[in-house]
Coordinates of C-alpha atoms and ligand atoms in Angstrom, one line a residue:
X14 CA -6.6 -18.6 -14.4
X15 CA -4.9 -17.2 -17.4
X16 CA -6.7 -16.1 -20.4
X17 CA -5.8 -18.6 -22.5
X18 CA -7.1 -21.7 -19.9
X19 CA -10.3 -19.9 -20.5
X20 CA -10.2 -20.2 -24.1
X21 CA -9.4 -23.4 -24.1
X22 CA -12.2 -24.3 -21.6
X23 CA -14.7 -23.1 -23.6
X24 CA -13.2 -25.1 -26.7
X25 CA -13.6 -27.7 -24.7
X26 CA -17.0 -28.0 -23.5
X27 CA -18.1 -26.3 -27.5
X28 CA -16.2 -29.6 -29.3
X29 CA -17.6 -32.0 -26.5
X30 CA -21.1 -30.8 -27.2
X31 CA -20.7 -30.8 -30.9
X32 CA -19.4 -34.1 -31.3
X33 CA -21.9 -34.9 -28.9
X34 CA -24.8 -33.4 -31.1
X35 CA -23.7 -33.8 -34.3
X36 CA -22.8 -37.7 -33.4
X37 CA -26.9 -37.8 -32.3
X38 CA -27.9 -35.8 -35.1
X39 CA -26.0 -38.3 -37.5
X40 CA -27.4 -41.2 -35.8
X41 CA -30.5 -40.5 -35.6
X42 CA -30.2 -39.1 -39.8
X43 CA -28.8 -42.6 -41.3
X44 CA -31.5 -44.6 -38.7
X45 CA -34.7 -42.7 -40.8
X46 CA -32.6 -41.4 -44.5
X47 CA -34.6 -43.8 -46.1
X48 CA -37.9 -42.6 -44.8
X49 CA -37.2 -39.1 -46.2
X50 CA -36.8 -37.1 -49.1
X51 CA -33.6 -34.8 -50.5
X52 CA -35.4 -31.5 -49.0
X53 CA -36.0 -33.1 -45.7
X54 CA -32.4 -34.6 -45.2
X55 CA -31.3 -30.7 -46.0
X56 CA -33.4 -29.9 -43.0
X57 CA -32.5 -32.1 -40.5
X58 CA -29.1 -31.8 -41.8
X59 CA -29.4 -28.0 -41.3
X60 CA -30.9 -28.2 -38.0
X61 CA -28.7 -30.8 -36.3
X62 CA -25.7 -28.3 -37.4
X63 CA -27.8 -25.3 -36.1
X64 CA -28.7 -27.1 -33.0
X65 CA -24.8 -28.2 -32.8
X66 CA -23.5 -24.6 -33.3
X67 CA -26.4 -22.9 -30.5
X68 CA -25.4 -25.5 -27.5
X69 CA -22.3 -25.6 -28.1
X70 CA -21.5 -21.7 -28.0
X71 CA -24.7 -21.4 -25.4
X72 CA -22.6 -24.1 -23.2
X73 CA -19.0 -22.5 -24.0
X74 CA -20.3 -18.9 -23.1
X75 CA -21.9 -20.2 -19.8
X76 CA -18.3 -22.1 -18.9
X77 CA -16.3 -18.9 -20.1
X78 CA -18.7 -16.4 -17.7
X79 CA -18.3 -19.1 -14.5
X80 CA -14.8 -19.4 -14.9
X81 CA -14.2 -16.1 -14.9
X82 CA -16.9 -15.2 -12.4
X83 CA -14.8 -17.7 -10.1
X84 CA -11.6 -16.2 -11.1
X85 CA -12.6 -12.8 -9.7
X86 CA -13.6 -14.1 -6.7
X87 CA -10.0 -15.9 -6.2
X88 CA -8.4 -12.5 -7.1
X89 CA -10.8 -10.7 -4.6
X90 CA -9.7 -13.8 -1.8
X91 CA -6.1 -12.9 -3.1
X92 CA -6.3 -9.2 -2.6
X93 CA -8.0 -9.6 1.1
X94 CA -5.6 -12.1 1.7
X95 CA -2.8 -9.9 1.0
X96 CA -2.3 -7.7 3.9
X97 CA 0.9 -7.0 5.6
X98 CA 1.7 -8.3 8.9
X99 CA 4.2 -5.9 9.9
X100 CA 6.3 -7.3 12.4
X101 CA 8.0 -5.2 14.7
X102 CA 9.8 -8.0 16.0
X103 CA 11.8 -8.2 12.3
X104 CA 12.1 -4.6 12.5
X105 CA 13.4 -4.6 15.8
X106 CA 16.5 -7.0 15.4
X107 CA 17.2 -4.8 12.2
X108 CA 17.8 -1.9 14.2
X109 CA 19.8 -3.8 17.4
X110 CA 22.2 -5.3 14.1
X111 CA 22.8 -1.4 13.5
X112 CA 23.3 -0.2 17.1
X113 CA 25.4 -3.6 17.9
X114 CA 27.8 -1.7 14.8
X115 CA 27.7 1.1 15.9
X116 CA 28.7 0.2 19.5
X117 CA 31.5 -2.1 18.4
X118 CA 32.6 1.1 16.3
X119 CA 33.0 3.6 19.3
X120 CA 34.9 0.7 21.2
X121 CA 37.0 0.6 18.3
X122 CA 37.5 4.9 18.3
X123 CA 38.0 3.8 22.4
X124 CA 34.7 5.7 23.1
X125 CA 32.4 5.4 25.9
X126 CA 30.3 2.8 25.9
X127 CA 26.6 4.1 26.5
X128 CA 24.9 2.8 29.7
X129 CA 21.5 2.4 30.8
X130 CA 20.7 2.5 34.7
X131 CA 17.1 0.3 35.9
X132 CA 16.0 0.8 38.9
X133 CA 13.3 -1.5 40.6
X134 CA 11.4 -1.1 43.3
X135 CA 10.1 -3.8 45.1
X136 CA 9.1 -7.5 43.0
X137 CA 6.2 -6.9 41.0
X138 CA 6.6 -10.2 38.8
X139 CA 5.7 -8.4 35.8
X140 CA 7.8 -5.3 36.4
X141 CA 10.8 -7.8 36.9
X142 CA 10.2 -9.3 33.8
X143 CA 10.0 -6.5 32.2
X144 CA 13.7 -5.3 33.9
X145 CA 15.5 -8.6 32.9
X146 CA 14.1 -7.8 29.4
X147 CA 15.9 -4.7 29.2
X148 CA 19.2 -5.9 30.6
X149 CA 19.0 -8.6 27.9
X150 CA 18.8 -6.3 25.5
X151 CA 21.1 -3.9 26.3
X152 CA 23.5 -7.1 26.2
X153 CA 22.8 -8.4 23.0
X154 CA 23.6 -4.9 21.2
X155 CA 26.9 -4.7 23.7
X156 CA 25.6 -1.5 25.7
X157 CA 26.4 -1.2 29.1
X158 CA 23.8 -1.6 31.9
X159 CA 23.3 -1.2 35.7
X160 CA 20.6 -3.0 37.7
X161 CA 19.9 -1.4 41.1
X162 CA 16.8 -3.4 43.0
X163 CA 15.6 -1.4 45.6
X164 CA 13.6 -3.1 48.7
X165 CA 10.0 -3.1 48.7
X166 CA 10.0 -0.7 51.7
X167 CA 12.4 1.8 50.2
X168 CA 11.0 5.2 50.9
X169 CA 10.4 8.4 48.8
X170 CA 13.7 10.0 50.4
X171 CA 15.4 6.8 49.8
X172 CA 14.7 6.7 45.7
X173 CA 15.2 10.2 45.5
X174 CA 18.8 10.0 46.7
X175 CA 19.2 7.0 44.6
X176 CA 18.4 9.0 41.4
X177 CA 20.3 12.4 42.7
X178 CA 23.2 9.8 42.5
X179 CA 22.6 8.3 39.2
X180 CA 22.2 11.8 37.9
X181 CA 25.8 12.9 39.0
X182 CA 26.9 9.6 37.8
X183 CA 29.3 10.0 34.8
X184 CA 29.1 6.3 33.8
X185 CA 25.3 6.4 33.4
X186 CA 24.0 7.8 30.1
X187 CA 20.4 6.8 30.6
X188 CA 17.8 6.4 33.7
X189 CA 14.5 4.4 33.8
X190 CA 12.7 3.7 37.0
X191 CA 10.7 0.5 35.9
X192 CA 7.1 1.9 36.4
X193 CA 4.0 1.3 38.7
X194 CA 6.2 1.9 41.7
X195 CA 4.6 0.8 44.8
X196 CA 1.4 3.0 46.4
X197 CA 3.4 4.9 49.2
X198 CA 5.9 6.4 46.3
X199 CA 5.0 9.3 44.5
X200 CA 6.0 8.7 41.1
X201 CA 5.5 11.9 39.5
X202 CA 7.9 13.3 42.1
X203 CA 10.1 10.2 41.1
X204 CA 9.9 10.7 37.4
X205 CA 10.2 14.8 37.8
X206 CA 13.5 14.0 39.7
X207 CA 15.5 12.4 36.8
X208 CA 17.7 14.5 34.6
X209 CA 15.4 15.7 31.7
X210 CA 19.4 14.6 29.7
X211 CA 18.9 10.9 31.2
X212 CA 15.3 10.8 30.7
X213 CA 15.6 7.8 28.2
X214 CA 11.8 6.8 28.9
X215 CA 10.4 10.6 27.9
X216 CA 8.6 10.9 30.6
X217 CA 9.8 14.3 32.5
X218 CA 7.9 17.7 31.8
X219 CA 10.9 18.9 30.1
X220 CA 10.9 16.5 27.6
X221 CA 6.8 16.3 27.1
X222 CA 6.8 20.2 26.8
X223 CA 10.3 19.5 24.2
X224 CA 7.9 16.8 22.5
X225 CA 4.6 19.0 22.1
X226 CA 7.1 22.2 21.2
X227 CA 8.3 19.9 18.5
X228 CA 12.1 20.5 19.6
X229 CA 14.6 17.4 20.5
X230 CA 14.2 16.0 23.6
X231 CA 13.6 11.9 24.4
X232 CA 9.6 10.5 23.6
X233 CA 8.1 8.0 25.1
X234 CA 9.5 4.6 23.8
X235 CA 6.6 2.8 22.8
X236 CA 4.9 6.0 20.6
X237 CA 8.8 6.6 19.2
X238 CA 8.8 2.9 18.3
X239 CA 5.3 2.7 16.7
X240 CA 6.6 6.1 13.9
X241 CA 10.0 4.4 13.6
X242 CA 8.0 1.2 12.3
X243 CA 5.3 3.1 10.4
X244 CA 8.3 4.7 8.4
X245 CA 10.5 1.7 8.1
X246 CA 7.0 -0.1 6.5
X247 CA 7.4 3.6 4.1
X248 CA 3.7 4.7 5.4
X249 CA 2.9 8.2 3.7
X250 CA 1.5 9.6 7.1
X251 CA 1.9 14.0 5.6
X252 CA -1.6 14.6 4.6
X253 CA -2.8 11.4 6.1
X254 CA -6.0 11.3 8.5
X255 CA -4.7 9.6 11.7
X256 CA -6.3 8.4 14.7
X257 CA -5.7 7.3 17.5
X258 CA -7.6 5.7 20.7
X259 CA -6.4 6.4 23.7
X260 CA -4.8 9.7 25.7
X261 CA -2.5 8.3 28.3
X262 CA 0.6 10.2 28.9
X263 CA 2.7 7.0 27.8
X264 CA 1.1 6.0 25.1
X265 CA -2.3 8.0 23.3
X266 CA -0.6 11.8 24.0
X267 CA 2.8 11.2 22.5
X268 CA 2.1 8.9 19.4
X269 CA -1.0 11.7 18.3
X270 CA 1.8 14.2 19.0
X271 CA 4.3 12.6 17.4
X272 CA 2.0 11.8 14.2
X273 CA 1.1 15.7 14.0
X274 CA 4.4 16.3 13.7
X275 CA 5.0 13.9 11.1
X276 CA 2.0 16.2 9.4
X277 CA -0.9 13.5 9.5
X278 CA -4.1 15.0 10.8
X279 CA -4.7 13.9 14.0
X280 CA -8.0 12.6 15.7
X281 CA -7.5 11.5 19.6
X282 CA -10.6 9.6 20.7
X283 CA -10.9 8.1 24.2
X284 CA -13.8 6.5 26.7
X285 CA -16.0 9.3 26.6
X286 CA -15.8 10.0 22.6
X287 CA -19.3 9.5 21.0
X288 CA -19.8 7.7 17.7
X289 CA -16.4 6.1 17.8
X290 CA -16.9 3.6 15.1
X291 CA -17.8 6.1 12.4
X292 CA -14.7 8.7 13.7
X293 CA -12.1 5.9 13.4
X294 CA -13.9 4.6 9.9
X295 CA -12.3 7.5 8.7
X296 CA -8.8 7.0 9.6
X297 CA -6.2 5.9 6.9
X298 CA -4.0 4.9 10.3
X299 CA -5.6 3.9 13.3
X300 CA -3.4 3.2 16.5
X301 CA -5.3 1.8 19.5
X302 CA -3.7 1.9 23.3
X303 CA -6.5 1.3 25.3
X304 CA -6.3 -2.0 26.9
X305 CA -9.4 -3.6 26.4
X306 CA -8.9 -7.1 23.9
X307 CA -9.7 -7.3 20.7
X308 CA -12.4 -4.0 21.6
X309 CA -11.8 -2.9 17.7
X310 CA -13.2 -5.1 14.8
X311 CA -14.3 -4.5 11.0
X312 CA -16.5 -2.0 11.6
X313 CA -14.2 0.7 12.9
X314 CA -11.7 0.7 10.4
X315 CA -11.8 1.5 6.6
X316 CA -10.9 -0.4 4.0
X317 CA -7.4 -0.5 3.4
X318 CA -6.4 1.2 6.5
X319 CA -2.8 1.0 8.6
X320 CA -3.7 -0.7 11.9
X321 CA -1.6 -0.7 14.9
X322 CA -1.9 -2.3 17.6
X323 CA -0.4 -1.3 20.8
X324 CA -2.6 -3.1 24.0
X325 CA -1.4 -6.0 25.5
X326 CA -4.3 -8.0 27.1
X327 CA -4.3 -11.6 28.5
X328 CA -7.6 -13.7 27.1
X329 CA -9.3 -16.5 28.9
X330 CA -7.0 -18.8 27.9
X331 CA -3.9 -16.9 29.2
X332 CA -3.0 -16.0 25.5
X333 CA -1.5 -12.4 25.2
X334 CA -3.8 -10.8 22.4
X335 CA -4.4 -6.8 21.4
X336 CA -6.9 -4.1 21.8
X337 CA -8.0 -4.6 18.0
X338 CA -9.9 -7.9 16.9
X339 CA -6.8 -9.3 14.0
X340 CA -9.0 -12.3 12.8
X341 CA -11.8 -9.7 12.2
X342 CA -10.1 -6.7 10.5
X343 CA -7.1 -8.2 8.9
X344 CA -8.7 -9.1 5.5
X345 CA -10.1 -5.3 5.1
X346 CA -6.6 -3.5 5.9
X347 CA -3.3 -2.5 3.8
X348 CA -1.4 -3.8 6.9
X349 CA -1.8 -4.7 10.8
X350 CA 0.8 -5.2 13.2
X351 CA 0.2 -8.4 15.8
X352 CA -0.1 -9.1 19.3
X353 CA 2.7 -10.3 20.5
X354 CA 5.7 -9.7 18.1
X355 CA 4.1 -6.1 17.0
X356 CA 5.0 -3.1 18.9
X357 CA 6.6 -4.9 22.1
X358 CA 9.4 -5.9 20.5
X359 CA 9.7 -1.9 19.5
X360 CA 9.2 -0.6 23.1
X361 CA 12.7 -2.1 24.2
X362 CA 15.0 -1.2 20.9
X363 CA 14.1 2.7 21.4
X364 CA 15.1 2.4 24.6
X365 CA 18.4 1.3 23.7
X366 CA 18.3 4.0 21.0
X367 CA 17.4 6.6 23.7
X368 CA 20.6 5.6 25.7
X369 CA 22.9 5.6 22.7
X370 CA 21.5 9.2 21.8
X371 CA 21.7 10.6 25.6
X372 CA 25.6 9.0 25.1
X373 CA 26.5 11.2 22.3
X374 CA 24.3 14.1 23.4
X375 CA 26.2 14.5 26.8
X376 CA 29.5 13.7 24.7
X377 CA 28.0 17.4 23.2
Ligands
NAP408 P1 -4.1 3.7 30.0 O1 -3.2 4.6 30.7 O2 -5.0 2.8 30.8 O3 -5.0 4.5 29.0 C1 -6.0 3.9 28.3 C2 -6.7 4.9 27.4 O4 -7.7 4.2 26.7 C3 -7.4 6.1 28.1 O5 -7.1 7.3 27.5 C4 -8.8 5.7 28.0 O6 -9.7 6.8 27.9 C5 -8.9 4.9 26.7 N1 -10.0 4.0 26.8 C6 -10.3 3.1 27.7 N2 -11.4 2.4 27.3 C7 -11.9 3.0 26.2 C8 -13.0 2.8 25.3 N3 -13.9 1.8 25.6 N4 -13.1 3.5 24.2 C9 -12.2 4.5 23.9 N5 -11.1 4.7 24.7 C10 -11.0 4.0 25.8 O7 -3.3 2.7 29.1 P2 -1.9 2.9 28.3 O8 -0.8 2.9 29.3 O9 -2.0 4.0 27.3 O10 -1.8 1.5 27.6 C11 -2.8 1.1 26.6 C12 -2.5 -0.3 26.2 O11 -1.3 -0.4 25.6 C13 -2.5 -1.4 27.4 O12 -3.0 -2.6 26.9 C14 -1.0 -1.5 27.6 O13 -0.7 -2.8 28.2 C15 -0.4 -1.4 26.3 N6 1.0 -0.9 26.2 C16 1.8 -1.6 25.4 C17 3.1 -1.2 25.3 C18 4.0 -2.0 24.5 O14 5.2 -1.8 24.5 N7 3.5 -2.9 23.6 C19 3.6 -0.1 26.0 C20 2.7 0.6 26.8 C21 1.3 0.2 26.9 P3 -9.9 7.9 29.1 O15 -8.7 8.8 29.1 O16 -11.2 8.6 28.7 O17 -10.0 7.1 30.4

């Protein structure tokens, strides 16, 4: 409510109750004027306007102080309400318009298209998915791809050879093998085995140790995805106090890393951290990758905080929701991403990015 509308409120309910009073006051003088003197009809003359003048600026000054009472309260609704829901699915199809350029401009200049090699193991529903995800993707943007399903039974030897080859393999830029791999394959063996050059997911020592050296190698795509969207949003992280729950390899590790070296200070807190609450109260951006739903609510993040959100959870209703509580924290935060369309959508474009970049890298 403007100014002005409380102005004229209070004019309002003032000439409401004076013609109310006066009107009374009036009535009530011509009904008895004959029963009294000059100097009496001066008083009651006096006091009705006296009377008039106190309710009526008693009642305007009590409408004036509830309508703006009330007004703050809107504008403290409209400042809670005002939180950004930063969707990385938006941000996402931004950057796949600016790859699907930049791919139709090397065919143009007749350059290699960049290609990204999957390779499955066995038919984990969700790891499928997840593969037929990434071929999509690398679609849309106009990247090439190569799918190679390997049996169920396929053994260590057997994958191994199967990388050696994509390794020597010109055509391929990138390499994933679609992760958990089934319980007789050794997967750090696996991951160790692809090209640190190829290593589009991040995941092999040389591009960890490149990572926590702070020297270019590829990160992990979800923790790469999660700074490109903090500083597409234009987050201040230098000088910021960060924290993060969680210290998987894929996820916790990297994105702390990764935030260091975008000089916020860094907290890392995980299942055995004590007073967890209070130690993430104090971050100005919290990122949570544990896995448990909605496990952080108001009362772990300060007012006006960055939240993201990386878990992905199923409820009881088969709904996909995060590791932080969005109904509960969203009104005390600067901005939050969801679950889905938050960081999901991000995991998938850097991996795309990660191809185009191992393209142009080997291209030297
Ligand atoms: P993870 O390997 O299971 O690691 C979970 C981490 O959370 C561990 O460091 C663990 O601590 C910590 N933790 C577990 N319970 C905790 C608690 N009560 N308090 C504090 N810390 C706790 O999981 P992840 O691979 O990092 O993934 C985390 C979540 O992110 C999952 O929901 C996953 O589905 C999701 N995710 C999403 C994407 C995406 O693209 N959106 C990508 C990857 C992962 P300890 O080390 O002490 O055990």
């Amino acid at each position: 409510m403007t100014r002005k509308k409380i102005i004229y409120t209070a004019l309002f309910w003032f000439a409401l109750v004076a013609i109310v009073v006066l009107g009374f006051t009036a009535y009530t003088y011509f009904q008895i004027k004959d029963y009294l003197n000059s100097s009496t009809s001066f008083v009651v003359v006096f006091v009705g306007i006296i009377v008039t003048l106190a309710l009526g600026i008693a009642i305007a000054g009590i409408t004036a102080f509830v309508v703006v009472m009330n007004k703050d309260k809107e504008e403290v609704k409209e400042e809670k309400k005002m939180a950004t829901v930063i969707y990385g699915s938006e941000v996402a199809k931004e950057l796949k318009n600016e790859m699907t350029m930049e791919i139709a401009k090397r065919m143009d200049e007749g350059k290699k298209i960049p290609t990204l090699c999957v390779i499955l193991v066995g038919n984990n529903p969700a790891s499928v998915s997840y593969v037929t995800g990434k071929e999509k993707a690398c679609k849309e943007v106009g990247l090439g791809s190569k799918m190679i399903h390997l049996d169920e039974n396929t053994t260590q030897a057997e994958l191994l050879k199967v990388i050696d080859d994509c390794n020597k393999d010109n055509e391929i830029d990138g390499i994933l093998v679609q992760l958990p791999l089934p319980s007789h394959l050794n997967e750090k063996e696996v991951v160790w085995a692809i090209n640190p050059e190829k290593d589009v997911d991040g995941l092999h020592p040389i591009n960890v140790g490149k990572l926590h050296l702070g020297e270019d190698g590829f990160v992990p795509c979800t923790p790469q995805g999660i700074i490109e969207l903090l500083k597409r949003m234009n987050v201040e992280l230098k000088g910021k106090r960060a924290v993060v729950i969680g210290r998987s390899n894929l996820v916790g590790n990297p994105v702390a890393r990764l935030l260091m070296n975008e000089n916020a200070t860094v907290t890392i807190c995980h299942s055995k951290t004590e007073n967890i609450q209070a130690v993430c109260k104090e971050a100005d951006i919290l990122v949570v990758a544990i896995g448990k739903a909605k496990f952080v609510t108001k009362d772990f993040v300060k007012e006006g905080a960055y939240v993201i959100d990386v878990g992905v959870n199923r409820n009881e209703e088969g709904k996909l929701v995060g590791d932080v509580d969005f109904d509960d924290v969203v009104e005390h935060v600067t901005a939050i991403t969801p679950v889905p369309k938050g960081v999901g959508p991000m995991t998938i474009t850097m991996l795309l990015k990660n191809t185009i970049e191992a393209c142009k890298r080997r291209e030297g």
